[in-house]
Coordinates of C-alpha atoms in Angstrom, one line a residue:
M176 CA -9.0 -12.8 14.7
A177 CA -6.2 -14.3 12.6
P178 CA -3.9 -16.8 14.3
M179 CA -0.6 -15.3 15.3
G180 CA 1.7 -17.3 13.0
D181 CA 4.8 -16.7 10.9
G182 CA 2.6 -15.0 8.2
L183 CA 2.0 -12.1 10.5
R184 CA 5.6 -11.9 11.6
E185 CA 6.7 -12.1 7.9
H186 CA 4.5 -9.0 7.1
G187 CA 5.9 -7.1 10.0
V188 CA 2.8 -7.2 12.2
L189 CA 4.6 -9.0 15.0
G190 CA 8.1 -8.0 15.8
G191 CA 9.2 -7.8 12.2
R192 CA 10.7 -5.0 10.3
Y193 CA 7.5 -3.0 10.1
D194 CA 5.8 -2.9 13.5
N195 CA 3.5 0.1 12.8
K196 CA 2.0 2.3 10.1
E197 CA 4.6 5.0 10.6
E198 CA 7.5 2.7 9.8
K199 CA 5.7 1.3 6.7
M200 CA 4.9 4.9 5.6
E201 CA 8.5 6.0 6.2
E202 CA 9.8 3.1 4.0
L203 CA 7.4 4.1 1.3
L204 CA 8.4 7.7 1.5
E205 CA 12.0 6.7 1.3
I206 CA 11.3 4.7 -1.9
L207 CA 9.4 7.6 -3.4
S208 CA 12.2 10.0 -2.4
D209 CA 14.8 7.8 -4.1
L210 CA 12.8 8.3 -7.3
H211 CA 12.4 12.1 -7.0
P212 CA 14.4 13.6 -4.1
E213 CA 13.1 17.1 -5.1
V214 CA 9.5 16.2 -4.2
D215 CA 7.9 16.4 -0.8
F216 CA 5.8 13.3 -0.9
T217 CA 4.3 13.9 2.5
T218 CA 2.2 16.7 0.9
A219 CA 2.3 16.0 -2.8
K220 CA -1.0 15.1 -4.4
D221 CA -1.9 14.0 -8.0
L222 CA 1.4 12.3 -8.4
V223 CA 0.4 10.7 -11.7
T224 CA -2.0 13.2 -13.2
G225 CA 0.2 16.1 -12.0
G226 CA 3.2 14.6 -13.9
I227 CA 5.4 13.9 -10.9
L228 CA 5.4 10.1 -11.6
D229 CA 5.7 8.8 -15.1
S230 CA 5.2 5.3 -16.4
F231 CA 8.9 4.4 -15.8
D232 CA 8.6 5.7 -12.2
I233 CA 5.5 3.6 -11.6
V234 CA 7.3 0.4 -12.9
S235 CA 10.3 1.2 -10.6
L236 CA 8.0 2.0 -7.7
I237 CA 6.0 -1.2 -8.1
S238 CA 9.2 -3.3 -8.2
E239 CA 10.5 -1.6 -5.0
I240 CA 7.1 -2.1 -3.3
N241 CA 6.9 -5.7 -4.3
E242 CA 10.4 -6.3 -3.0
E243 CA 10.2 -4.3 0.2
F244 CA 6.7 -5.2 1.3
D245 CA 6.4 -8.6 -0.3
V246 CA 3.1 -7.8 -2.1
T247 CA 2.1 -8.1 -5.7
I248 CA 0.4 -5.2 -7.3
G249 CA -1.6 -6.3 -10.3
A250 CA -2.3 -4.5 -13.6
A251 CA -5.9 -3.8 -12.5
E252 CA -4.6 -1.8 -9.6
L253 CA -2.5 0.5 -11.7
T254 CA -4.9 3.4 -11.6
P255 CA -4.2 7.1 -11.1
E256 CA -6.4 7.0 -8.0
N257 CA -4.1 4.3 -6.4
F258 CA -1.0 6.3 -7.1
A259 CA -2.3 9.8 -6.4
S260 CA -0.3 10.4 -3.2
A261 CA 1.9 8.6 -0.7
E262 CA -1.3 8.0 1.3
T263 CA -3.2 6.3 -1.5
I264 CA -0.1 4.1 -2.3
Y265 CA 0.1 3.2 1.3
A266 CA -3.6 2.3 1.4
L267 CA -3.0 0.0 -1.6
I268 CA 0.0 -1.7 0.2
K269 CA -2.0 -2.1 3.4
A270 CA -4.9 -3.6 1.5
K271 CA -2.6 -6.1 -0.2
L272 CA -1.0 -7.0 3.1
D273 CA -4.4 -7.4 4.7
D274 CA -5.6 -9.6 1.8
E275 CA -2.6 -11.9 2.4
D276 CA -3.4 -12.5 6.1

Protein backbone atom coordinates (compact mmCIF):
# COMPACT_ATOMS: atom_id res chain seq x y z
CA MET A 1 0.00 0.00 0.00
CA ALA A 2 1.32 3.43 -0.92
CA PRO A 3 2.15 5.87 1.87
CA MET A 4 -0.51 8.48 2.46
CA GLY A 5 1.38 11.59 1.48
CA ASP A 6 0.78 14.79 -0.39
CA GLY A 7 0.89 12.96 -3.73
CA LEU A 8 -2.34 11.16 -2.92
CA ARG A 9 -3.95 14.34 -1.69
CA GLU A 10 -2.76 16.17 -4.78
CA HIS A 11 -4.48 13.62 -7.02
CA GLY A 12 -7.70 13.81 -5.06
CA VAL A 13 -7.43 10.46 -3.36
CA LEU A 14 -7.43 11.98 0.12
CA GLY A 15 -9.69 14.93 0.80
CA GLY A 16 -8.86 16.68 -2.45
CA ARG A 17 -11.07 17.90 -5.21
CA TYR A 18 -11.79 14.40 -6.52
CA ASP A 19 -12.64 12.03 -3.72
CA ASN A 20 -14.28 9.34 -5.82
CA LYS A 21 -14.82 7.97 -9.30
CA GLU A 22 -18.16 9.72 -9.71
CA GLU A 23 -16.64 13.16 -9.14
CA LYS A 24 -13.80 12.47 -11.58
CA MET A 25 -16.24 11.16 -14.17
CA GLU A 26 -18.51 14.17 -13.69
CA GLU A 27 -15.58 16.50 -14.34
CA LEU A 28 -14.65 14.55 -17.47
CA LEU A 29 -18.26 14.65 -18.69
CA GLU A 30 -18.30 18.41 -18.11
CA ILE A 31 -15.13 18.83 -20.17
CA LEU A 32 -16.60 16.71 -22.97
CA SER A 33 -19.90 18.55 -22.81
CA ASP A 34 -18.10 21.87 -23.16
CA LEU A 35 -16.70 20.57 -26.47
CA HIS A 36 -20.03 19.25 -27.77
CA PRO A 37 -23.07 20.20 -25.65
CA GLU A 38 -25.38 18.41 -28.08
CA VAL A 39 -23.88 14.96 -27.34
CA ASP A 40 -24.89 12.71 -24.45
CA PHE A 41 -21.44 11.48 -23.47
CA THR A 42 -22.86 9.15 -20.82
CA THR A 43 -24.09 6.86 -23.61
CA ALA A 44 -22.10 7.92 -26.70
CA LYS A 45 -19.71 5.32 -28.10
CA ASP A 46 -17.18 5.45 -30.93
CA LEU A 47 -16.43 9.12 -30.28
CA VAL A 48 -13.49 9.17 -32.70
CA THR A 49 -14.47 6.61 -35.33
CA GLY A 50 -18.06 7.89 -35.25
CA GLY A 51 -16.91 11.42 -36.02
CA ILE A 52 -18.07 13.02 -32.78
CA LEU A 53 -14.55 14.08 -31.79
CA ASP A 54 -12.17 15.37 -34.45
CA SER A 55 -8.44 16.01 -34.13
CA PHE A 56 -8.97 19.57 -32.86
CA ASP A 57 -11.38 18.26 -30.21
CA ILE A 58 -8.81 15.66 -29.11
CA VAL A 59 -6.11 18.32 -28.74
CA SER A 60 -8.48 20.50 -26.70
CA LEU A 61 -9.62 17.53 -24.63
CA ILE A 62 -6.06 16.44 -23.84
CA SER A 63 -5.15 19.97 -22.81
CA GLU A 64 -8.16 20.15 -20.46
CA ILE A 65 -7.45 16.68 -19.03
CA ASN A 66 -3.80 17.55 -18.45
CA GLU A 67 -4.78 20.73 -16.64
CA GLU A 68 -7.74 19.37 -14.66
CA PHE A 69 -6.33 15.99 -13.63
CA ASP A 70 -2.61 16.87 -13.65
CA VAL A 71 -1.68 13.99 -15.95
CA THR A 72 0.24 13.86 -19.21
CA ILE A 73 -1.22 11.88 -22.08
CA GLY A 74 1.50 10.89 -24.52
CA ALA A 75 1.34 10.48 -28.28
CA ALA A 76 1.39 6.68 -27.99
CA GLU A 77 -1.86 6.87 -25.99
CA LEU A 78 -3.70 8.80 -28.70
CA THR A 79 -5.60 5.83 -30.06
CA PRO A 80 -9.25 5.55 -31.08
CA GLU A 81 -9.63 2.83 -28.43
CA ASN A 82 -8.57 5.20 -25.63
CA PHE A 83 -11.00 7.88 -26.84
CA ALA A 84 -13.94 5.67 -27.85
CA SER A 85 -16.20 6.78 -24.98
CA ALA A 86 -16.19 8.73 -21.74
CA GLU A 87 -15.54 5.43 -19.94
CA THR A 88 -12.42 4.64 -21.98
CA ILE A 89 -11.13 8.18 -21.53
CA TYR A 90 -11.75 7.89 -17.80
CA ALA A 91 -9.88 4.55 -17.75
CA LEU A 92 -6.91 6.28 -19.40
CA ILE A 93 -6.98 9.10 -16.83
CA LYS A 94 -7.24 6.60 -13.97
CA ALA A 95 -4.32 4.58 -15.33
CA LYS A 96 -2.23 7.74 -15.57
CA LEU A 97 -3.12 8.75 -12.01
CA ASP A 98 -2.35 5.23 -10.77
CA ASP A 99 1.03 5.28 -12.55
CA GLU A 100 1.98 8.49 -10.76
CA ASP A 101 1.26 7.13 -7.28
